[in-house]
Short mmCIF file of C-alpha atoms and ligand atoms in Angstrom, two decimals:
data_model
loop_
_atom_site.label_atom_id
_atom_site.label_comp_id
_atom_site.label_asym_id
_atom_site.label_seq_id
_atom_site.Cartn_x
_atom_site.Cartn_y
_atom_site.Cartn_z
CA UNK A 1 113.51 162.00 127.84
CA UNK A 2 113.06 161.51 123.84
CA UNK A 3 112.59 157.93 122.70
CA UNK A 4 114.34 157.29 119.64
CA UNK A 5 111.83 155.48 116.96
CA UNK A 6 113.24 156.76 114.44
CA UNK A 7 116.94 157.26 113.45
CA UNK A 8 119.18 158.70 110.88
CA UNK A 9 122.22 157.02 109.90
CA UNK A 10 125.04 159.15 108.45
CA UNK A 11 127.92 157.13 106.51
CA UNK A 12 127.22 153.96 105.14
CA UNK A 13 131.09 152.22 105.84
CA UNK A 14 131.88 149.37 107.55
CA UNK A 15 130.14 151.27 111.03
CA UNK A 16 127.45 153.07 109.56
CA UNK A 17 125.92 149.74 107.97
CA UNK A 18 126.42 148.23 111.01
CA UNK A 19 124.94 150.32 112.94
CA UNK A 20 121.73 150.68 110.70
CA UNK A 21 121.61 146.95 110.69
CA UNK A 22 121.60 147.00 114.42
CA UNK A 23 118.92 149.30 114.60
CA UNK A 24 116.62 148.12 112.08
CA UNK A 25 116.70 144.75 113.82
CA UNK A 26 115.64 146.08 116.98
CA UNK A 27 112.42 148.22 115.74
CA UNK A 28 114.04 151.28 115.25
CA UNK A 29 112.93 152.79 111.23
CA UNK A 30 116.29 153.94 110.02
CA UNK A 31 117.25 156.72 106.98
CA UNK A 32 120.58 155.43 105.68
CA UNK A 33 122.98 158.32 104.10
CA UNK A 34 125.76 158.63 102.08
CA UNK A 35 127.38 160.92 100.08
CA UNK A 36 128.58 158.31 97.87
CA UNK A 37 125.34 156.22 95.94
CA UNK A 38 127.67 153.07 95.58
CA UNK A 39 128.57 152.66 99.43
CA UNK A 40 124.75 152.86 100.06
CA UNK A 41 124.23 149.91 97.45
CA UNK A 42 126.64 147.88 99.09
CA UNK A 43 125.66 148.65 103.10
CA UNK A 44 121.65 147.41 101.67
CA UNK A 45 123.81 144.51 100.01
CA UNK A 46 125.71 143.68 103.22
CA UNK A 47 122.87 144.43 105.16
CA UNK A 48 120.35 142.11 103.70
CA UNK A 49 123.01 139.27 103.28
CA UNK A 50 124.30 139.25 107.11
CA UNK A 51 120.79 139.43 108.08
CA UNK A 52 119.76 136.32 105.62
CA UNK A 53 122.40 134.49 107.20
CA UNK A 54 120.97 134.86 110.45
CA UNK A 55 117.90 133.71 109.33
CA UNK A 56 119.43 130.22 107.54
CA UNK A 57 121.19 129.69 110.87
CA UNK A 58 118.12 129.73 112.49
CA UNK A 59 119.02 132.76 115.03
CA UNK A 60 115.95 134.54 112.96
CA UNK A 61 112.61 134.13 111.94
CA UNK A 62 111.73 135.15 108.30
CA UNK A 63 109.16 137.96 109.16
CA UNK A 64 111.62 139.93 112.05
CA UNK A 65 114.23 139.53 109.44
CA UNK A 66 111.01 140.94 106.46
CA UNK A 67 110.48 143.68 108.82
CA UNK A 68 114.28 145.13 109.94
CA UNK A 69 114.41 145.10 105.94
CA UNK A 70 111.47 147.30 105.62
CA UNK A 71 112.53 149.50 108.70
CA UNK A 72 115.25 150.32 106.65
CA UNK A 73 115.56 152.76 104.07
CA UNK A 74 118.69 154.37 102.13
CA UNK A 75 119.05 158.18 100.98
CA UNK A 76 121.39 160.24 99.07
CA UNK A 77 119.36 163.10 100.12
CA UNK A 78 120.53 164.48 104.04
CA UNK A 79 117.42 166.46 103.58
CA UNK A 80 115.35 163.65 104.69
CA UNK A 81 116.29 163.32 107.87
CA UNK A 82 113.86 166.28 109.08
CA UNK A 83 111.67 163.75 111.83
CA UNK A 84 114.45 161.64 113.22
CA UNK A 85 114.89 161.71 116.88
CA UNK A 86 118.50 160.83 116.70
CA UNK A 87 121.48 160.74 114.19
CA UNK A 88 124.40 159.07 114.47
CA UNK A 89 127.18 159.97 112.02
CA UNK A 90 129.41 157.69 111.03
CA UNK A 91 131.41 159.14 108.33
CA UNK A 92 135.21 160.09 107.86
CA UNK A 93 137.40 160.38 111.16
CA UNK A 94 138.28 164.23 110.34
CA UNK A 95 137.02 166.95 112.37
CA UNK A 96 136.43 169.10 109.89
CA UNK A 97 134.66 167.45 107.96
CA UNK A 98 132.10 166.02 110.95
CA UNK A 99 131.71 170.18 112.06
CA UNK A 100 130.59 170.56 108.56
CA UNK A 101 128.46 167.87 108.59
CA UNK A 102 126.98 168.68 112.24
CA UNK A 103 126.60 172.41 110.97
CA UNK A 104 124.06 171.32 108.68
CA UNK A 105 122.32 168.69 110.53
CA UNK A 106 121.62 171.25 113.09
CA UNK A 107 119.69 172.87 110.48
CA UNK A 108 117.93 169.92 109.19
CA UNK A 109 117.04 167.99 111.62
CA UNK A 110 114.20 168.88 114.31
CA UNK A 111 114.82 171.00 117.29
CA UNK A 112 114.30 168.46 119.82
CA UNK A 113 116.58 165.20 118.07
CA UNK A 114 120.36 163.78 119.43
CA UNK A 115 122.97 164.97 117.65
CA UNK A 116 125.55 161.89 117.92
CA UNK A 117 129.16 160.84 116.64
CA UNK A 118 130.83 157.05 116.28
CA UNK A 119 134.20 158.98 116.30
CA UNK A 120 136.47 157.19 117.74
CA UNK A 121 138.86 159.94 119.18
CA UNK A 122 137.65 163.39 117.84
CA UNK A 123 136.55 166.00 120.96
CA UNK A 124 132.72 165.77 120.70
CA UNK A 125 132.84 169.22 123.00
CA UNK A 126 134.36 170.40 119.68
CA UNK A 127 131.98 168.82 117.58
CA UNK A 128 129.32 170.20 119.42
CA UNK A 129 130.21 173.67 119.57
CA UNK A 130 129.34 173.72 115.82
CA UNK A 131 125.68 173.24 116.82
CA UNK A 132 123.36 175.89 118.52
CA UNK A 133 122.27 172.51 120.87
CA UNK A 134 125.81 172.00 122.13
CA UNK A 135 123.31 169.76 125.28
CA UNK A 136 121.70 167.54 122.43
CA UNK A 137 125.30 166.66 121.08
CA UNK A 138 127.05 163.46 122.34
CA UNK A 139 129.59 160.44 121.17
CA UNK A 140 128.02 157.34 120.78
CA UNK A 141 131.09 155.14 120.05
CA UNK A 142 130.07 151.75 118.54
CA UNK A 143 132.87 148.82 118.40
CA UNK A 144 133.97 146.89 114.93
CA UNK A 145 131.50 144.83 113.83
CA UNK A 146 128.96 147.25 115.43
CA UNK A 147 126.07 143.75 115.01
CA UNK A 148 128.89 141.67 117.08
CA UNK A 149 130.53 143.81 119.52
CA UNK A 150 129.07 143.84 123.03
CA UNK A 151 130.20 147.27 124.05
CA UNK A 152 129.11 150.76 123.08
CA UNK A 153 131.28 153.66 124.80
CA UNK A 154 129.36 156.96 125.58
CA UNK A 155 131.45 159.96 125.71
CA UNK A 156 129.20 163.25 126.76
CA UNK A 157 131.18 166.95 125.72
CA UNK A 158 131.40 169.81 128.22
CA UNK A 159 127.84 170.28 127.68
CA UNK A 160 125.76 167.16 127.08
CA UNK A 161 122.59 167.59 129.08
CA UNK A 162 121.26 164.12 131.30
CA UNK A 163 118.29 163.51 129.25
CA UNK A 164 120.56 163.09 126.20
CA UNK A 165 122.61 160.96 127.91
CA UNK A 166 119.56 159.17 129.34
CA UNK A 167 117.91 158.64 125.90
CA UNK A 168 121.48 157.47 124.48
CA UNK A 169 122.16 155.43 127.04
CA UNK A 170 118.80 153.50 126.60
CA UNK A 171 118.83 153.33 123.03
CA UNK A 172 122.87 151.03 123.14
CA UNK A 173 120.59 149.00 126.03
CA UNK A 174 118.08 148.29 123.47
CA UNK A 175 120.57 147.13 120.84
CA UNK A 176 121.00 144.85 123.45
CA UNK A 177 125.09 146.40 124.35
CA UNK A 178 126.67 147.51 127.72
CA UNK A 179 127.47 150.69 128.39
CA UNK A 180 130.46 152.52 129.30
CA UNK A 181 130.63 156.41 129.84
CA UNK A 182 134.42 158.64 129.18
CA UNK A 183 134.90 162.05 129.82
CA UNK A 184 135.76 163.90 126.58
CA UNK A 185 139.65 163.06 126.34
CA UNK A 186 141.47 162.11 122.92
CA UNK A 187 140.53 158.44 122.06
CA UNK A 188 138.01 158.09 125.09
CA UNK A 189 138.79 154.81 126.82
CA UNK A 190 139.16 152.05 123.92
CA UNK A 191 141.14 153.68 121.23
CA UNK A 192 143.84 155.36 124.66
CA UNK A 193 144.42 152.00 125.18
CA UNK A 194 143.97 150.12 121.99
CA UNK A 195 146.09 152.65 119.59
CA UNK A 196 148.90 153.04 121.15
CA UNK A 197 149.31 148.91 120.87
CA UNK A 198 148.50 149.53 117.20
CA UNK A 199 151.40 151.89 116.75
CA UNK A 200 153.62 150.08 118.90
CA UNK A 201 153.03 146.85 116.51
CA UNK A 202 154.18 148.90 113.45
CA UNK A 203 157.18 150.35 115.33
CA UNK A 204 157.88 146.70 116.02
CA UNK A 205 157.51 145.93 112.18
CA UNK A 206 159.02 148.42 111.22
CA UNK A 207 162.41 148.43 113.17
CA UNK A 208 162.37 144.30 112.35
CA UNK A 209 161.54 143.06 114.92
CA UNK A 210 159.85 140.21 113.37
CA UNK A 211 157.78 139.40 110.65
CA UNK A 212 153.63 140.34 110.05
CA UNK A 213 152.95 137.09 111.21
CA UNK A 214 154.87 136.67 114.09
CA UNK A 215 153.94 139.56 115.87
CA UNK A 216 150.45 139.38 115.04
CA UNK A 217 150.71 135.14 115.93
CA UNK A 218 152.08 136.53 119.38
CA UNK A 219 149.64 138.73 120.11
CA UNK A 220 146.92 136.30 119.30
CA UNK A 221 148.29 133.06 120.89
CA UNK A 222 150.21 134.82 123.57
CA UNK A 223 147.67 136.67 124.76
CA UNK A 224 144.47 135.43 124.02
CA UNK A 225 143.40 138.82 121.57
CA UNK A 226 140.53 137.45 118.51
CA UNK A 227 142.97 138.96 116.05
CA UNK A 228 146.53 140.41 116.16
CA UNK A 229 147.52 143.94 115.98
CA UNK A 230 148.69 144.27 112.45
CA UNK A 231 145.37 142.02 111.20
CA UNK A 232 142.94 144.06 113.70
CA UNK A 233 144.47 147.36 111.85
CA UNK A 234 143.44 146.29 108.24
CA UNK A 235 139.99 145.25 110.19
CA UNK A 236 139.86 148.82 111.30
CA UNK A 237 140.87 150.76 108.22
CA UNK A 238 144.93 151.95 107.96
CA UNK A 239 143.31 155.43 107.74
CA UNK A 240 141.10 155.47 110.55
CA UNK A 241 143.88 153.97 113.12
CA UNK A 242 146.30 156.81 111.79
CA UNK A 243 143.63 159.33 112.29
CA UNK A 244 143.47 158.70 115.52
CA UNK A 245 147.02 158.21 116.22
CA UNK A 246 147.01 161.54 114.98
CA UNK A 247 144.23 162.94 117.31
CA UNK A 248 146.03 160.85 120.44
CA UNK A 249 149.52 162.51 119.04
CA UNK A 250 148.09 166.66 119.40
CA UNK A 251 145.53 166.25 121.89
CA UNK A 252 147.98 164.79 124.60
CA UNK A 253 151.04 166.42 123.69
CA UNK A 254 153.04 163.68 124.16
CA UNK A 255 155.73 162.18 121.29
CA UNK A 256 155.05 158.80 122.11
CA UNK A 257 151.80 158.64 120.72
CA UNK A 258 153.49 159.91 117.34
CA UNK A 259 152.27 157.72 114.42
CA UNK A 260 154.66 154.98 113.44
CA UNK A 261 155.89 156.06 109.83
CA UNK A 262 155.31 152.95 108.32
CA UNK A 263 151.79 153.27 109.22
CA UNK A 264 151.60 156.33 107.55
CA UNK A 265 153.77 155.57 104.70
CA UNK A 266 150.91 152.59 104.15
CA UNK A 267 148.26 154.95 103.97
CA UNK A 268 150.31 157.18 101.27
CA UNK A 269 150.37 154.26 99.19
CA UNK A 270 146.86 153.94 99.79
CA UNK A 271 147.09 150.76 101.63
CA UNK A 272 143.92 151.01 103.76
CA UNK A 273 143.59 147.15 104.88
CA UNK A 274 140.57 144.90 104.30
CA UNK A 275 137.94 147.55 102.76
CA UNK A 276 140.72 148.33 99.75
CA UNK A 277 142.00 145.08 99.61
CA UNK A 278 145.49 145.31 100.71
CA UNK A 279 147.01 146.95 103.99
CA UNK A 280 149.48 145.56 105.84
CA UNK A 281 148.23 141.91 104.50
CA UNK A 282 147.16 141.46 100.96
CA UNK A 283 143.67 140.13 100.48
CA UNK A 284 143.24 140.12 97.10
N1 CAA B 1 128.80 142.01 110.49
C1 CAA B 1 127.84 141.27 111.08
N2 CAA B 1 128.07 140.06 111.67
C2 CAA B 1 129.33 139.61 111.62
C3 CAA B 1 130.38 140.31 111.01
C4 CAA B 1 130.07 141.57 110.43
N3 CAA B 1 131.01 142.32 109.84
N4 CAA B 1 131.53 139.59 111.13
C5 CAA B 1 131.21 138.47 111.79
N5 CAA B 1 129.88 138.48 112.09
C6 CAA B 1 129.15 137.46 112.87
C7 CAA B 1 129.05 136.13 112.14
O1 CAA B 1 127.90 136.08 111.32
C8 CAA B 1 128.96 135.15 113.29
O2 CAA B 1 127.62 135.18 113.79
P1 CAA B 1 126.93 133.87 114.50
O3 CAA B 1 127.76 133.55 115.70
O4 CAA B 1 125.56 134.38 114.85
O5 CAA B 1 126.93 132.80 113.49
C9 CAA B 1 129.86 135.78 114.38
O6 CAA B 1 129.92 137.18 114.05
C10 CAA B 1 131.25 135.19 114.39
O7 CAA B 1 131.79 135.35 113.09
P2 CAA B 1 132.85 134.38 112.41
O8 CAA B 1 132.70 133.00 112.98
O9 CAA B 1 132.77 134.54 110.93
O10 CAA B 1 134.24 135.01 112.74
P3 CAA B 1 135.07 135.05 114.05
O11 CAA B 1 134.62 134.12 115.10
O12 CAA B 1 136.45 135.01 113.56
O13 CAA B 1 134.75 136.53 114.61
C11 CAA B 1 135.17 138.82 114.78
C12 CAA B 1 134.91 137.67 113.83
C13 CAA B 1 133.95 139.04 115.68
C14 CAA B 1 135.37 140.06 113.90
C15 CAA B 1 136.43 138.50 115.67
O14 CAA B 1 137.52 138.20 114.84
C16 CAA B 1 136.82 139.63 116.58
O15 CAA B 1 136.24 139.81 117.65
N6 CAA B 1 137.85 140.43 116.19
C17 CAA B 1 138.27 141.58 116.97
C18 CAA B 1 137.32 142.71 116.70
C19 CAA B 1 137.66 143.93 117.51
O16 CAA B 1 138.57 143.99 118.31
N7 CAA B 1 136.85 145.00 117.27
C20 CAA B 1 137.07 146.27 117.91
C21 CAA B 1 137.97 147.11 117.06
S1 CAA B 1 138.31 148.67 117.82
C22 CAA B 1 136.96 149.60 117.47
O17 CAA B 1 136.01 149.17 116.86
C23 CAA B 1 137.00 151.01 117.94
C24 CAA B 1 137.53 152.00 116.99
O18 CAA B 1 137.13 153.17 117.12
C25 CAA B 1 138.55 151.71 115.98
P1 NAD B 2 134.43 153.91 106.09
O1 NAD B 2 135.52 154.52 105.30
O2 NAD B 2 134.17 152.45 106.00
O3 NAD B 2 133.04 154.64 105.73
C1 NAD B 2 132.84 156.02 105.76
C2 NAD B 2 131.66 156.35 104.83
O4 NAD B 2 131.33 157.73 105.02
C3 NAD B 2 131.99 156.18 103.34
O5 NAD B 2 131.00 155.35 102.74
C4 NAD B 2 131.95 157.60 102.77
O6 NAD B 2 131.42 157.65 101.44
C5 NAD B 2 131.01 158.29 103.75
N1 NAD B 2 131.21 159.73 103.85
C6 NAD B 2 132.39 160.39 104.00
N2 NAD B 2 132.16 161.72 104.14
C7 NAD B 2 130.80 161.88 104.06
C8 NAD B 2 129.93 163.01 104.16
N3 NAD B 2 130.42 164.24 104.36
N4 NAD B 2 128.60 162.81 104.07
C9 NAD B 2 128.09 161.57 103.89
N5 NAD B 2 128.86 160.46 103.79
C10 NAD B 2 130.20 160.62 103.89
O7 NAD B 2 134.67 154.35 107.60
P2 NAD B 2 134.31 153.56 108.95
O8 NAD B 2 135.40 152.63 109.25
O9 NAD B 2 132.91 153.09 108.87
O10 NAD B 2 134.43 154.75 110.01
C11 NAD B 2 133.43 155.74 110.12
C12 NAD B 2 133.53 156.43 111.46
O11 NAD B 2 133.40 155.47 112.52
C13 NAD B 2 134.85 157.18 111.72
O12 NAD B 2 134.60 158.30 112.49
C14 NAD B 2 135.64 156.13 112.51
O13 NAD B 2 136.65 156.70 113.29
C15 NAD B 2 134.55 155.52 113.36
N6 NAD B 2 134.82 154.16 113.84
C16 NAD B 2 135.46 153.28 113.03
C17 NAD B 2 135.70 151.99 113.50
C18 NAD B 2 136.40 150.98 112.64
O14 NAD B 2 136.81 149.93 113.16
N7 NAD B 2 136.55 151.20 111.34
C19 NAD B 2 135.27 151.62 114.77
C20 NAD B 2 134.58 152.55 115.57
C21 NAD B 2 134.38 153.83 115.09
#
């Protein structure tokens, strides 16, 4: 079974940060990539400030929170991932653009490393068939905040050998998360479940229902979720619920799973939630 020492991080969003924070602060050395130089300044940004707050709260000493720092480093340049034993990309929800990216890793990156996605719905049998190591390819599905959530969901394609799930599994145990495993079906477990109450709070919105606040009060008060619907969908991103919405919608067939249009007519406007400042609340 590989052990994973050393990882490669691809996105560097609201997951992909997480993720590399995560692994930094449990011994792993991490390459951070993006495309974009400015989202890598702000994950090191976010990074070091979540993990200095940590440290003034006393849940860390100075010197493990020196060394995740050090553990981590950030690149515009994919090339340097040649020695990782694992990637985990964490960049747009489109599976074209993921092939792409997993057609050059597969290139890049050693013969013998885990090919892994954070999508949350995309087929990773799909994914995988991009790749001449279709049995090295494999979804490791982190939750929002990856640092906070206990759960990682492993999804393994048509194809995923046991020693990559093994070395996968082992790796979410040693950031400390449990582990659940879904056969490769649009949205896995989480997002089957979790979207379609998404949607269905826009539909609700959207045919007036009630207000924002009431439904998402409901939802919180009523039935004991952290955050309601509407306000866990400009958590998410506006874009990445209706990309899966739209995954859930072909992969199943099925016309209740089609995207509420106000949810799309949001993300027209460019509406995203939280990370642009406005979705279906306005933050700024
Ligand atoms: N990164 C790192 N740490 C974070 C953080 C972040 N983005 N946000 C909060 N934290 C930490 C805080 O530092 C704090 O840590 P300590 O307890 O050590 O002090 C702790 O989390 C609690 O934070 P707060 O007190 O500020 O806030 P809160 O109690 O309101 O919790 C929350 C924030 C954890 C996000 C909570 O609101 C929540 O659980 N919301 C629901 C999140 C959820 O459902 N996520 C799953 C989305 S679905 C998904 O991810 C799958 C997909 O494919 C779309
Ligand atoms: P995000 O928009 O916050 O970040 C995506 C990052 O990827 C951006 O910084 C962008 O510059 C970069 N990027 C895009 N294309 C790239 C490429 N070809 N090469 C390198 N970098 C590229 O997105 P996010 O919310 O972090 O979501 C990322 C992935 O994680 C998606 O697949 C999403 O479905 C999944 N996911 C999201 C959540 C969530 O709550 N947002 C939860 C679990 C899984």
């Amino acid at each position: 079974m590989v052990e994973i020492n050393r990882m490669g991080v691809i996105g560097a969003g609201q997951m992909g940060s997480g993720i590399a924070q995560l692994a930094a602060l449990n011994g792993v050395d991490v390459w951070l990539h993006d495309s974009d130089v400015e989202a890598l300044t702000r994950a090191r940004n976010s990074i070091s400030k979540n993990i200095e707050r940590q440290v003034s709260k006393g849940h860390l000493t100075q010197d493990v929170a020196h060394n995740a720092l050090r553990r981590l480093r950030c690149t515009c340049n994919l090339e340097d991932f040649g020695s990782v034993d694992l990637v985990v990309e964490a960049i747009v929800e489109s599976e074209d653009v993921k092939k792409n990216l997993f057609v050059q890793l597969d290139k890049i990156v050693e013969g013998s490393a885990i090919l892994a996605s954070n999508t949350s719905s995309i087929s990773i049998t799909r994914l995988a068939s991009a790749t001449t190591r279709p049995s090295q390819v494999i979804g490791m599905h982190f939750m929002n905040p990856p640092p906070v959530m206990k759960l990682v969901e492993i999804i393994r394609g048509a194809d995923t050998s046991d020693d990559t799930y093994q070395a996968t599994r082992c790796l979410a145990e040693r950031f400390g998360k449990t582990v659940i495993c879904s056969n490769d079906y649009p949205g896995f477990i989480v997002n089957r479940i979790l979207m379609p109450m998404i949607n269905e709070a826009f539909y609700t919105l959207y045919t007036g229902v009630a207000s924002k606040e009431d439904i998402d009060t409901g939802m919180k008060l009523g039935t004991n979720h952290p955050m309601g619907p509407l306000e866990l969908a400009d958590f998410i991103g506006l874009d990445v619920c209706l990309s899966i919405m739209k995954v859930l919608h072909i992969g199943l067939g099925d016309s209740r799973y089609a995207p509420c249009p106000l949810l799309v007519q949001y993300v027209d406007a460019g509406r995203l939630g939280r990370k642009r400042g406005i979705g279906v609340y306005d933050y700024n």
